[in-house]
Amino acid sequence: MRMRRLRPLLAVPMAAVVGGALWLWTPDKPRADLESRYLAQPGDLRDVAGVRLHVRDTGPRDAPAVILIHGFGSSLHTWEDWARTLSAEYRVIRFDLPGSGLSEPDPTGDYTDRRSLQVLTALMDGLGVLRASLIGNSIGGRIAWKFAVGQPDRTDKLVLVSPDGFASAGFQYGVKPEVPRLIRLMRYVLPKPMLRMNLSPAYGDPSRLSDAVLDRYYDLMLAPGGRDALIARMEQTVLEDPEPLLPRIAAPTLLLWGEKDAMIPVSNAADYRRLVPDVTLATLPGLGHVPQEEDPARSLEPVAAFLRR
């Protein structure tokens, strides 16, 4: 008698668990839908180093080239306002890293810095760009300064916006990080409020994170294979000690840092100033980790002046 009464009682919470999982489950969005919204023109999808890459190439083709590299979980759209202004004077090239934005996942499954540098080099070769100034934000900054270290003859100037590269909590030199289970869970569950909660600290003033920008991040993170690629990139991030590398940068370098950066603190700038031979620091009061989004006009001013030097 007791067992017969227990079964329906167990069925209620089990149904709630299943129903909750189905309600929270976040499937990928169809690539065609995302391209219809975020792809400017079909020709912006290019085959580069075996990857279908999303690239925007604007401005005069005979002008000095500037290449913009976004950070983790972002896309080339983060540079929209900067690119619009810079394209009046420069050939501005921006691209989604493999498995980010509208770029398809890398068929090799390799998301190391070494592979990112291969893709960047192949992109420049394919576009006929022999030399360029590089601008990188966060991990894009790490990729940019590593390129400048390895290929000084192809690097004109370097702009590092809150760059990554030094060891921090969870990231030690020469050691693969432990990716938290909660991050792995985003393969299946990604509520938009949770994404807002994770993006807000990137802004000095979280109220500046607009619904439109949140929608863009959310949509593009749901590109087919995108979440797997993001997790793989985290898993494969093995930091090298920058101490012996940064002094080899020959390019004039601008450090741009929001004073309210809660992700990579502005105090990290001291290490770059100590190690990079020709470096200038510009800090941005009130701004956070993505100043190019939070206040595009103000954050671009020192960059534009630096590029004209």
PDB file of C-alpha atoms in Angstrom:
ATOM      1  CA  MET A   1       0.000   0.000   0.000  1.00  0.00           C
ATOM      2  CA  ARG A   2       2.800   2.407   0.935  1.00  0.00           C
ATOM      3  CA  MET A   3       4.666   1.749  -2.326  1.00  0.00           C
ATOM      4  CA  ARG A   4       1.591   2.420  -4.417  1.00  0.00           C
ATOM      5  CA  ARG A   5       1.176   5.790  -2.729  1.00  0.00           C
ATOM      6  CA  LEU A   6       4.887   6.660  -3.040  1.00  0.00           C
ATOM      7  CA  ARG A   7       5.135   6.332  -6.803  1.00  0.00           C
ATOM      8  CA  PRO A   8       2.851   9.266  -7.691  1.00  0.00           C
ATOM      9  CA  LEU A   9       4.593  11.379  -5.044  1.00  0.00           C
ATOM     10  CA  LEU A  10       7.964  10.652  -6.673  1.00  0.00           C
ATOM     11  CA  ALA A  11       6.537  11.383 -10.113  1.00  0.00           C
ATOM     12  CA  VAL A  12       5.727  14.985  -9.179  1.00  0.00           C
ATOM     13  CA  PRO A  13       9.293  16.146  -8.421  1.00  0.00           C
ATOM     14  CA  MET A  14      10.669  14.078 -11.322  1.00  0.00           C
ATOM     15  CA  ALA A  15       8.243  15.793 -13.680  1.00  0.00           C
ATOM     16  CA  ALA A  16       9.281  19.143 -12.223  1.00  0.00           C
ATOM     17  CA  VAL A  17      12.966  18.373 -12.835  1.00  0.00           C
ATOM     18  CA  VAL A  18      12.339  17.264 -16.413  1.00  0.00           C
ATOM     19  CA  GLY A  19      10.044  20.196 -17.081  1.00  0.00           C
ATOM     20  CA  GLY A  20      12.542  22.629 -15.566  1.00  0.00           C
ATOM     21  CA  ALA A  21      15.377  21.211 -17.657  1.00  0.00           C
ATOM     22  CA  LEU A  22      13.317  21.527 -20.835  1.00  0.00           C
ATOM     23  CA  TRP A  23      12.337  25.085 -19.905  1.00  0.00           C
ATOM     24  CA  LEU A  24      15.940  26.140 -19.240  1.00  0.00           C
ATOM     25  CA  TRP A  25      17.480  24.234 -22.171  1.00  0.00           C
ATOM     26  CA  THR A  26      18.991  26.747 -24.601  1.00  0.00           C
ATOM     27  CA  PRO A  27      19.440  25.332 -28.125  1.00  0.00           C
ATOM     28  CA  ASP A  28      21.680  26.784 -30.813  1.00  0.00           C
ATOM     29  CA  LYS A  29      20.172  29.350 -33.146  1.00  0.00           C
ATOM     30  CA  PRO A  30      20.105  28.543 -36.875  1.00  0.00           C
ATOM     31  CA  ARG A  31      23.160  29.961 -38.623  1.00  0.00           C
ATOM     32  CA  ALA A  32      21.009  31.329 -41.456  1.00  0.00           C
ATOM     33  CA  ASP A  33      18.996  33.408 -38.971  1.00  0.00           C
ATOM     34  CA  LEU A  34      22.134  34.801 -37.357  1.00  0.00           C
ATOM     35  CA  GLU A  35      23.702  35.655 -40.707  1.00  0.00           C
ATOM     36  CA  SER A  36      20.550  37.454 -41.820  1.00  0.00           C
ATOM     37  CA  ARG A  37      20.867  39.691 -38.768  1.00  0.00           C
ATOM     38  CA  TYR A  38      24.615  40.132 -38.238  1.00  0.00           C
ATOM     39  CA  LEU A  39      26.286  39.535 -41.623  1.00  0.00           C
ATOM     40  CA  ALA A  40      26.765  42.748 -43.612  1.00  0.00           C
ATOM     41  CA  GLN A  41      27.366  40.961 -46.928  1.00  0.00           C
ATOM     42  CA  PRO A  42      27.997  37.367 -48.071  1.00  0.00           C
ATOM     43  CA  GLY A  43      31.559  38.195 -49.115  1.00  0.00           C
ATOM     44  CA  ASP A  44      32.462  38.809 -45.462  1.00  0.00           C
ATOM     45  CA  LEU A  45      32.633  35.039 -44.962  1.00  0.00           C
ATOM     46  CA  ARG A  46      36.075  33.869 -46.093  1.00  0.00           C
ATOM     47  CA  ASP A  47      38.012  30.617 -45.996  1.00  0.00           C
ATOM     48  CA  VAL A  48      41.151  31.346 -43.988  1.00  0.00           C
ATOM     49  CA  ALA A  49      43.598  28.653 -42.858  1.00  0.00           C
ATOM     50  CA  GLY A  50      40.883  26.020 -43.220  1.00  0.00           C
ATOM     51  CA  VAL A  51      38.302  27.982 -41.191  1.00  0.00           C
ATOM     52  CA  ARG A  52      35.187  29.764 -42.436  1.00  0.00           C
ATOM     53  CA  LEU A  53      35.952  33.186 -40.972  1.00  0.00           C
ATOM     54  CA  HIS A  54      33.750  36.273 -40.590  1.00  0.00           C
ATOM     55  CA  VAL A  55      35.800  39.288 -41.728  1.00  0.00           C
ATOM     56  CA  ARG A  56      34.992  42.951 -42.337  1.00  0.00           C
ATOM     57  CA  ASP A  57      37.455  44.959 -44.419  1.00  0.00           C
ATOM     58  CA  THR A  58      36.617  48.660 -44.739  1.00  0.00           C
ATOM     59  CA  GLY A  59      38.340  51.918 -45.617  1.00  0.00           C
ATOM     60  CA  PRO A  60      40.739  52.756 -48.459  1.00  0.00           C
ATOM     61  CA  ARG A  61      42.666  49.704 -49.653  1.00  0.00           C
ATOM     62  CA  ASP A  62      45.857  51.747 -50.112  1.00  0.00           C
ATOM     63  CA  ALA A  63      45.730  53.254 -46.607  1.00  0.00           C
ATOM     64  CA  PRO A  64      47.753  51.937 -43.641  1.00  0.00           C
ATOM     65  CA  ALA A  65      46.127  48.785 -42.293  1.00  0.00           C
ATOM     66  CA  VAL A  66      44.709  48.440 -38.773  1.00  0.00           C
ATOM     67  CA  ILE A  67      43.581  45.018 -37.517  1.00  0.00           C
ATOM     68  CA  LEU A  68      41.151  44.782 -34.584  1.00  0.00           C
ATOM     69  CA  ILE A  69      41.033  41.614 -32.425  1.00  0.00           C
ATOM     70  CA  HIS A  70      38.158  41.091 -29.970  1.00  0.00           C
ATOM     71  CA  GLY A  71      38.155  39.422 -26.567  1.00  0.00           C
ATOM     72  CA  PHE A  72      36.724  36.201 -25.144  1.00  0.00           C
ATOM     73  CA  GLY A  73      33.053  35.588 -25.927  1.00  0.00           C
ATOM     74  CA  SER A  74      32.863  38.714 -28.073  1.00  0.00           C
ATOM     75  CA  SER A  75      32.848  39.405 -31.809  1.00  0.00           C
ATOM     76  CA  LEU A  76      34.020  41.933 -34.372  1.00  0.00           C
ATOM     77  CA  HIS A  77      30.893  43.975 -33.561  1.00  0.00           C
ATOM     78  CA  THR A  78      32.553  45.201 -30.368  1.00  0.00           C
ATOM     79  CA  TRP A  79      34.612  47.532 -32.597  1.00  0.00           C
ATOM     80  CA  GLU A  80      31.672  48.901 -34.607  1.00  0.00           C
ATOM     81  CA  ASP A  81      32.006  52.561 -33.590  1.00  0.00           C
ATOM     82  CA  TRP A  82      35.796  52.623 -33.677  1.00  0.00           C
ATOM     83  CA  ALA A  83      35.837  50.967 -37.107  1.00  0.00           C
ATOM     84  CA  ARG A  84      33.371  53.462 -38.522  1.00  0.00           C
ATOM     85  CA  THR A  85      35.588  56.395 -37.526  1.00  0.00           C
ATOM     86  CA  LEU A  86      38.966  54.828 -38.291  1.00  0.00           C
ATOM     87  CA  SER A  87      37.838  53.722 -41.764  1.00  0.00           C
ATOM     88  CA  ALA A  88      38.049  57.342 -42.940  1.00  0.00           C
ATOM     89  CA  GLU A  89      41.861  57.204 -42.634  1.00  0.00           C
ATOM     90  CA  TYR A  90      42.827  53.541 -42.473  1.00  0.00           C
ATOM     91  CA  ARG A  91      42.121  50.172 -43.989  1.00  0.00           C
ATOM     92  CA  VAL A  92      40.302  48.632 -41.025  1.00  0.00           C
ATOM     93  CA  ILE A  93      40.182  44.837 -40.787  1.00  0.00           C
ATOM     94  CA  ARG A  94      38.292  43.065 -38.029  1.00  0.00           C
ATOM     95  CA  PHE A  95      37.348  39.428 -37.731  1.00  0.00           C
ATOM     96  CA  ASP A  96      35.618  36.946 -35.468  1.00  0.00           C
ATOM     97  CA  LEU A  97      38.051  34.470 -33.948  1.00  0.00           C
ATOM     98  CA  PRO A  98      37.238  30.852 -34.927  1.00  0.00           C
ATOM     99  CA  GLY A  99      34.161  29.670 -33.060  1.00  0.00           C
ATOM    100  CA  SER A 100      33.201  33.234 -32.075  1.00  0.00           C
ATOM    101  CA  GLY A 101      30.573  35.486 -33.595  1.00  0.00           C
ATOM    102  CA  LEU A 102      29.768  34.302 -37.109  1.00  0.00           C
ATOM    103  CA  SER A 103      33.079  32.498 -37.638  1.00  0.00           C
ATOM    104  CA  GLU A 104      32.558  28.758 -37.688  1.00  0.00           C
ATOM    105  CA  PRO A 105      34.323  26.476 -35.201  1.00  0.00           C
ATOM    106  CA  ASP A 106      37.859  25.498 -36.167  1.00  0.00           C
ATOM    107  CA  PRO A 107      37.743  22.026 -37.800  1.00  0.00           C
ATOM    108  CA  THR A 108      41.118  21.258 -36.213  1.00  0.00           C
ATOM    109  CA  GLY A 109      39.665  21.714 -32.721  1.00  0.00           C
ATOM    110  CA  ASP A 110      42.750  23.813 -31.929  1.00  0.00           C
ATOM    111  CA  TYR A 111      42.016  27.055 -30.053  1.00  0.00           C
ATOM    112  CA  THR A 112      45.491  27.722 -28.691  1.00  0.00           C
ATOM    113  CA  ASP A 113      47.256  31.057 -29.124  1.00  0.00           C
ATOM    114  CA  ARG A 114      49.576  29.378 -31.625  1.00  0.00           C
ATOM    115  CA  ARG A 115      46.616  28.527 -33.832  1.00  0.00           C
ATOM    116  CA  SER A 116      45.125  32.026 -33.433  1.00  0.00           C
ATOM    117  CA  LEU A 117      48.420  33.487 -34.649  1.00  0.00           C
ATOM    118  CA  GLN A 118      48.394  31.120 -37.633  1.00  0.00           C
ATOM    119  CA  VAL A 119      44.890  32.284 -38.541  1.00  0.00           C
ATOM    120  CA  LEU A 120      45.853  35.955 -38.160  1.00  0.00           C
ATOM    121  CA  THR A 121      48.917  35.506 -40.358  1.00  0.00           C
ATOM    122  CA  ALA A 122      46.907  33.640 -43.011  1.00  0.00           C
ATOM    123  CA  LEU A 123      44.256  36.372 -42.954  1.00  0.00           C
ATOM    124  CA  MET A 124      46.866  39.060 -43.570  1.00  0.00           C
ATOM    125  CA  ASP A 125      48.430  37.005 -46.357  1.00  0.00           C
ATOM    126  CA  GLY A 126      45.052  36.397 -47.991  1.00  0.00           C
ATOM    127  CA  LEU A 127      44.178  40.091 -47.898  1.00  0.00           C
ATOM    128  CA  GLY A 128      47.591  41.140 -49.194  1.00  0.00           C
ATOM    129  CA  VAL A 129      48.485  43.009 -46.001  1.00  0.00           C
ATOM    130  CA  LEU A 130      52.240  42.960 -45.478  1.00  0.00           C
ATOM    131  CA  ARG A 131      52.255  45.145 -42.355  1.00  0.00           C
ATOM    132  CA  ALA A 132      49.595  46.446 -39.988  1.00  0.00           C
ATOM    133  CA  SER A 133      48.931  48.136 -36.687  1.00  0.00           C
ATOM    134  CA  LEU A 134      47.229  45.730 -34.286  1.00  0.00           C
ATOM    135  CA  ILE A 135      44.566  46.623 -31.739  1.00  0.00           C
ATOM    136  CA  GLY A 136      43.485  43.906 -29.312  1.00  0.00           C
ATOM    137  CA  ASN A 137      41.173  43.785 -26.307  1.00  0.00           C
ATOM    138  CA  SER A 138      41.622  41.270 -23.469  1.00  0.00           C
ATOM    139  CA  ILE A 139      42.658  37.920 -25.031  1.00  0.00           C
ATOM    140  CA  GLY A 140      42.721  39.806 -28.329  1.00  0.00           C
ATOM    141  CA  GLY A 141      45.401  41.959 -26.718  1.00  0.00           C
ATOM    142  CA  ARG A 142      47.365  38.842 -25.798  1.00  0.00           C
ATOM    143  CA  ILE A 143      47.160  37.595 -29.373  1.00  0.00           C
ATOM    144  CA  ALA A 144      48.196  41.029 -30.664  1.00  0.00           C
ATOM    145  CA  TRP A 145      51.290  41.356 -28.484  1.00  0.00           C
ATOM    146  CA  LYS A 146      52.327  37.771 -29.216  1.00  0.00           C
ATOM    147  CA  PHE A 147      52.090  38.545 -32.939  1.00  0.00           C
ATOM    148  CA  ALA A 148      54.236  41.650 -32.396  1.00  0.00           C
ATOM    149  CA  VAL A 149      56.817  39.531 -30.548  1.00  0.00           C
ATOM    150  CA  GLY A 150      56.951  36.853 -33.240  1.00  0.00           C
ATOM    151  CA  GLN A 151      56.597  39.020 -36.351  1.00  0.00           C
ATOM    152  CA  PRO A 152      58.063  42.460 -35.656  1.00  0.00           C
ATOM    153  CA  ASP A 153      58.600  43.093 -39.362  1.00  0.00           C
ATOM    154  CA  ARG A 154      54.813  42.882 -39.939  1.00  0.00           C
ATOM    155  CA  THR A 155      53.794  44.994 -36.934  1.00  0.00           C
ATOM    156  CA  ASP A 156      53.582  48.750 -37.313  1.00  0.00           C
ATOM    157  CA  LYS A 157      52.020  49.917 -34.022  1.00  0.00           C
ATOM    158  CA  LEU A 158      50.390  48.090 -31.148  1.00  0.00           C
ATOM    159  CA  VAL A 159      47.337  49.111 -29.102  1.00  0.00           C
ATOM    160  CA  LEU A 160      46.559  46.883 -26.124  1.00  0.00           C
ATOM    161  CA  VAL A 161      43.132  47.467 -24.570  1.00  0.00           C
ATOM    162  CA  SER A 162      43.070  45.855 -21.098  1.00  0.00           C
ATOM    163  CA  PRO A 163      45.299  43.042 -22.428  1.00  0.00           C
ATOM    164  CA  ASP A 164      45.434  39.541 -21.006  1.00  0.00           C
ATOM    165  CA  GLY A 165      48.639  37.585 -20.526  1.00  0.00           C
ATOM    166  CA  PHE A 166      49.805  37.601 -16.923  1.00  0.00           C
ATOM    167  CA  ALA A 167      48.905  34.857 -14.464  1.00  0.00           C
ATOM    168  CA  SER A 168      45.781  35.429 -12.388  1.00  0.00           C
ATOM    169  CA  ALA A 169      43.343  33.439 -10.269  1.00  0.00           C
ATOM    170  CA  GLY A 170      42.722  30.133 -12.070  1.00  0.00           C
ATOM    171  CA  PHE A 171      45.412  30.748 -14.699  1.00  0.00           C
ATOM    172  CA  GLN A 172      48.998  29.738 -13.967  1.00  0.00           C
ATOM    173  CA  TYR A 173      51.907  29.680 -16.389  1.00  0.00           C
ATOM    174  CA  GLY A 174      52.271  26.413 -18.242  1.00  0.00           C
ATOM    175  CA  VAL A 175      49.149  24.860 -16.698  1.00  0.00           C
ATOM    176  CA  LYS A 176      45.780  24.198 -18.309  1.00  0.00           C
ATOM    177  CA  PRO A 177      43.007  25.836 -16.284  1.00  0.00           C
ATOM    178  CA  GLU A 178      40.162  23.989 -14.609  1.00  0.00           C
ATOM    179  CA  VAL A 179      36.978  25.091 -16.369  1.00  0.00           C
ATOM    180  CA  PRO A 180      34.183  25.377 -13.750  1.00  0.00           C
ATOM    181  CA  ARG A 181      31.200  23.090 -14.134  1.00  0.00           C
ATOM    182  CA  LEU A 182      28.906  26.103 -14.308  1.00  0.00           C
ATOM    183  CA  ILE A 183      30.763  27.294 -17.414  1.00  0.00           C
ATOM    184  CA  ARG A 184      30.519  23.823 -18.970  1.00  0.00           C
ATOM    185  CA  LEU A 185      26.798  23.840 -18.253  1.00  0.00           C
ATOM    186  CA  MET A 186      26.316  26.778 -20.612  1.00  0.00           C
ATOM    187  CA  ARG A 187      26.543  24.253 -23.474  1.00  0.00           C
ATOM    188  CA  TYR A 188      22.979  23.355 -22.562  1.00  0.00           C
ATOM    189  CA  VAL A 189      21.614  26.196 -20.434  1.00  0.00           C
ATOM    190  CA  LEU A 190      22.214  29.896 -21.067  1.00  0.00           C
ATOM    191  CA  PRO A 191      19.443  32.150 -19.725  1.00  0.00           C
ATOM    192  CA  LYS A 192      19.828  35.726 -20.933  1.00  0.00           C
ATOM    193  CA  PRO A 193      19.693  37.188 -17.369  1.00  0.00           C
ATOM    194  CA  MET A 194      22.696  35.013 -16.468  1.00  0.00           C
ATOM    195  CA  LEU A 195      24.602  36.353 -19.459  1.00  0.00           C
ATOM    196  CA  ARG A 196      23.779  39.923 -18.408  1.00  0.00           C
ATOM    197  CA  MET A 197      25.074  39.125 -14.935  1.00  0.00           C
ATOM    198  CA  ASN A 198      28.380  37.959 -16.451  1.00  0.00           C
ATOM    199  CA  LEU A 199      28.719  40.858 -18.909  1.00  0.00           C
ATOM    200  CA  SER A 200      27.825  43.681 -16.536  1.00  0.00           C
ATOM    201  CA  PRO A 201      31.189  43.654 -14.688  1.00  0.00           C
ATOM    202  CA  ALA A 202      32.891  44.432 -18.017  1.00  0.00           C
ATOM    203  CA  TYR A 203      31.385  47.913 -17.800  1.00  0.00           C
ATOM    204  CA  GLY A 204      32.483  50.598 -15.363  1.00  0.00           C
ATOM    205  CA  ASP A 205      28.827  51.615 -15.304  1.00  0.00           C
ATOM    206  CA  PRO A 206      26.711  48.472 -15.862  1.00  0.00           C
ATOM    207  CA  SER A 207      23.718  50.594 -16.874  1.00  0.00           C
ATOM    208  CA  ARG A 208      25.592  51.312 -20.124  1.00  0.00           C
ATOM    209  CA  LEU A 209      25.150  47.680 -21.185  1.00  0.00           C
ATOM    210  CA  SER A 210      22.180  48.184 -23.491  1.00  0.00           C
ATOM    211  CA  ASP A 211      19.540  45.602 -24.331  1.00  0.00           C
ATOM    212  CA  ALA A 212      20.657  45.708 -27.975  1.00  0.00           C
ATOM    213  CA  VAL A 213      24.269  44.870 -27.092  1.00  0.00           C
ATOM    214  CA  LEU A 214      23.130  42.122 -24.703  1.00  0.00           C
ATOM    215  CA  ASP A 215      20.932  40.663 -27.445  1.00  0.00           C
ATOM    216  CA  ARG A 216      23.897  40.630 -29.839  1.00  0.00           C
ATOM    217  CA  TYR A 217      26.180  38.832 -27.392  1.00  0.00           C
ATOM    218  CA  TYR A 218      23.419  36.371 -26.585  1.00  0.00           C
ATOM    219  CA  ASP A 219      22.508  35.607 -30.185  1.00  0.00           C
ATOM    220  CA  LEU A 220      26.098  35.095 -31.333  1.00  0.00           C
ATOM    221  CA  MET A 221      26.981  32.894 -28.366  1.00  0.00           C
ATOM    222  CA  LEU A 222      24.204  30.602 -29.576  1.00  0.00           C
ATOM    223  CA  ALA A 223      25.755  30.146 -33.024  1.00  0.00           C
ATOM    224  CA  PRO A 224      26.090  26.437 -33.875  1.00  0.00           C
ATOM    225  CA  GLY A 225      29.155  25.025 -32.141  1.00  0.00           C
ATOM    226  CA  GLY A 226      30.006  28.368 -30.585  1.00  0.00           C
ATOM    227  CA  ARG A 227      29.649  27.368 -26.954  1.00  0.00           C
ATOM    228  CA  ASP A 228      31.746  24.244 -27.457  1.00  0.00           C
ATOM    229  CA  ALA A 229      34.429  26.419 -29.075  1.00  0.00           C
ATOM    230  CA  LEU A 230      34.393  28.923 -26.210  1.00  0.00           C
ATOM    231  CA  ILE A 231      34.824  26.168 -23.651  1.00  0.00           C
ATOM    232  CA  ALA A 232      37.584  24.567 -25.739  1.00  0.00           C
ATOM    233  CA  ARG A 233      39.375  27.934 -25.941  1.00  0.00           C
ATOM    234  CA  MET A 234      39.250  28.183 -22.152  1.00  0.00           C
ATOM    235  CA  GLU A 235      40.482  24.612 -21.736  1.00  0.00           C
ATOM    236  CA  GLN A 236      43.389  25.197 -24.112  1.00  0.00           C
ATOM    237  CA  THR A 237      44.551  28.522 -22.689  1.00  0.00           C
ATOM    238  CA  VAL A 238      48.026  27.770 -21.362  1.00  0.00           C
ATOM    239  CA  LEU A 239      49.707  31.046 -20.455  1.00  0.00           C
ATOM    240  CA  GLU A 240      53.383  31.705 -21.166  1.00  0.00           C
ATOM    241  CA  ASP A 241      55.343  33.878 -18.777  1.00  0.00           C
ATOM    242  CA  PRO A 242      55.366  37.306 -20.501  1.00  0.00           C
ATOM    243  CA  GLU A 243      58.585  38.429 -18.753  1.00  0.00           C
ATOM    244  CA  PRO A 244      60.982  37.153 -21.462  1.00  0.00           C
ATOM    245  CA  LEU A 245      58.580  37.936 -24.329  1.00  0.00           C
ATOM    246  CA  LEU A 246      57.371  41.517 -23.860  1.00  0.00           C
ATOM    247  CA  PRO A 247      60.853  43.117 -24.046  1.00  0.00           C
ATOM    248  CA  ARG A 248      61.074  41.788 -27.616  1.00  0.00           C
ATOM    249  CA  ILE A 249      58.245  44.047 -28.809  1.00  0.00           C
ATOM    250  CA  ALA A 250      59.775  46.541 -31.247  1.00  0.00           C
ATOM    251  CA  ALA A 251      56.560  48.370 -32.172  1.00  0.00           C
ATOM    252  CA  PRO A 252      55.503  51.573 -30.411  1.00  0.00           C
ATOM    253  CA  THR A 253      52.803  50.459 -27.985  1.00  0.00           C
ATOM    254  CA  LEU A 254      49.793  52.155 -26.426  1.00  0.00           C
ATOM    255  CA  LEU A 255      48.211  50.668 -23.313  1.00  0.00           C
ATOM    256  CA  LEU A 256      44.557  51.684 -22.968  1.00  0.00           C
ATOM    257  CA  TRP A 257      42.889  50.781 -19.681  1.00  0.00           C
ATOM    258  CA  GLY A 258      39.591  51.591 -18.009  1.00  0.00           C
ATOM    259  CA  GLU A 259      40.238  52.622 -14.417  1.00  0.00           C
ATOM    260  CA  LYS A 260      37.153  50.672 -13.310  1.00  0.00           C
ATOM    261  CA  ASP A 261      38.124  47.443 -15.101  1.00  0.00           C
ATOM    262  CA  ALA A 262      36.866  44.653 -12.829  1.00  0.00           C
ATOM    263  CA  MET A 263      38.169  41.839 -15.054  1.00  0.00           C
ATOM    264  CA  ILE A 264      41.827  42.747 -15.592  1.00  0.00           C
ATOM    265  CA  PRO A 265      42.706  45.557 -13.168  1.00  0.00           C
ATOM    266  CA  VAL A 266      44.490  48.674 -14.350  1.00  0.00           C
ATOM    267  CA  SER A 267      47.262  47.881 -11.843  1.00  0.00           C
ATOM    268  CA  ASN A 268      48.432  45.228 -14.355  1.00  0.00           C
ATOM    269  CA  ALA A 269      49.576  48.080 -16.587  1.00  0.00           C
ATOM    270  CA  ALA A 270      52.649  48.470 -14.375  1.00  0.00           C
ATOM    271  CA  ASP A 271      54.013  45.123 -15.598  1.00  0.00           C
ATOM    272  CA  TYR A 272      53.639  46.105 -19.243  1.00  0.00           C
ATOM    273  CA  ARG A 273      55.223  49.503 -18.621  1.00  0.00           C
ATOM    274  CA  ARG A 274      58.142  47.786 -16.941  1.00  0.00           C
ATOM    275  CA  LEU A 275      58.730  45.284 -19.748  1.00  0.00           C
ATOM    276  CA  VAL A 276      57.662  46.804 -23.084  1.00  0.00           C
ATOM    277  CA  PRO A 277      60.448  49.054 -24.456  1.00  0.00           C
ATOM    278  CA  ASP A 278      58.390  51.807 -26.140  1.00  0.00           C
ATOM    279  CA  VAL A 279      55.090  52.056 -24.282  1.00  0.00           C
ATOM    280  CA  THR A 280      52.581  54.770 -23.385  1.00  0.00           C
ATOM    281  CA  LEU A 281      49.724  54.363 -20.906  1.00  0.00           C
ATOM    282  CA  ALA A 282      46.346  56.066 -21.287  1.00  0.00           C
ATOM    283  CA  THR A 283      43.808  55.430 -18.534  1.00  0.00           C
ATOM    284  CA  LEU A 284      40.076  56.056 -18.817  1.00  0.00           C
ATOM    285  CA  PRO A 285      38.334  57.214 -15.625  1.00  0.00           C
ATOM    286  CA  GLY A 286      34.945  55.615 -15.039  1.00  0.00           C
ATOM    287  CA  LEU A 287      35.274  53.012 -17.790  1.00  0.00           C
ATOM    288  CA  GLY A 288      35.697  49.246 -17.553  1.00  0.00           C
ATOM    289  CA  HIS A 289      37.040  46.320 -19.564  1.00  0.00           C
ATOM    290  CA  VAL A 290      35.448  47.162 -22.933  1.00  0.00           C
ATOM    291  CA  PRO A 291      35.841  50.943 -23.305  1.00  0.00           C
ATOM    292  CA  GLN A 292      35.292  50.654 -27.067  1.00  0.00           C
ATOM    293  CA  GLU A 293      31.683  49.672 -26.279  1.00  0.00           C
ATOM    294  CA  GLU A 294      31.058  51.663 -23.126  1.00  0.00           C
ATOM    295  CA  ASP A 295      32.223  55.051 -24.433  1.00  0.00           C
ATOM    296  CA  PRO A 296      33.466  54.683 -28.028  1.00  0.00           C
ATOM    297  CA  ALA A 297      34.153  58.371 -28.718  1.00  0.00           C
ATOM    298  CA  ARG A 298      36.144  59.079 -25.543  1.00  0.00           C
ATOM    299  CA  SER A 299      38.108  55.826 -25.628  1.00  0.00           C
ATOM    300  CA  LEU A 300      39.058  56.268 -29.305  1.00  0.00           C
ATOM    301  CA  GLU A 301      40.633  59.700 -28.797  1.00  0.00           C
ATOM    302  CA  PRO A 302      44.014  58.500 -27.435  1.00  0.00           C
ATOM    303  CA  VAL A 303      44.057  55.648 -29.955  1.00  0.00           C
ATOM    304  CA  ALA A 304      43.497  57.940 -32.951  1.00  0.00           C
ATOM    305  CA  ALA A 305      46.186  60.336 -31.713  1.00  0.00           C
ATOM    306  CA  PHE A 306      48.622  57.444 -31.196  1.00  0.00           C
ATOM    307  CA  LEU A 307      48.041  55.979 -34.668  1.00  0.00           C
ATOM    308  CA  ARG A 308      48.727  59.389 -36.270  1.00  0.00           C
ATOM    309  CA  ARG A 309      52.104  59.777 -34.538  1.00  0.00           C
TER     310      ARG A 309
END
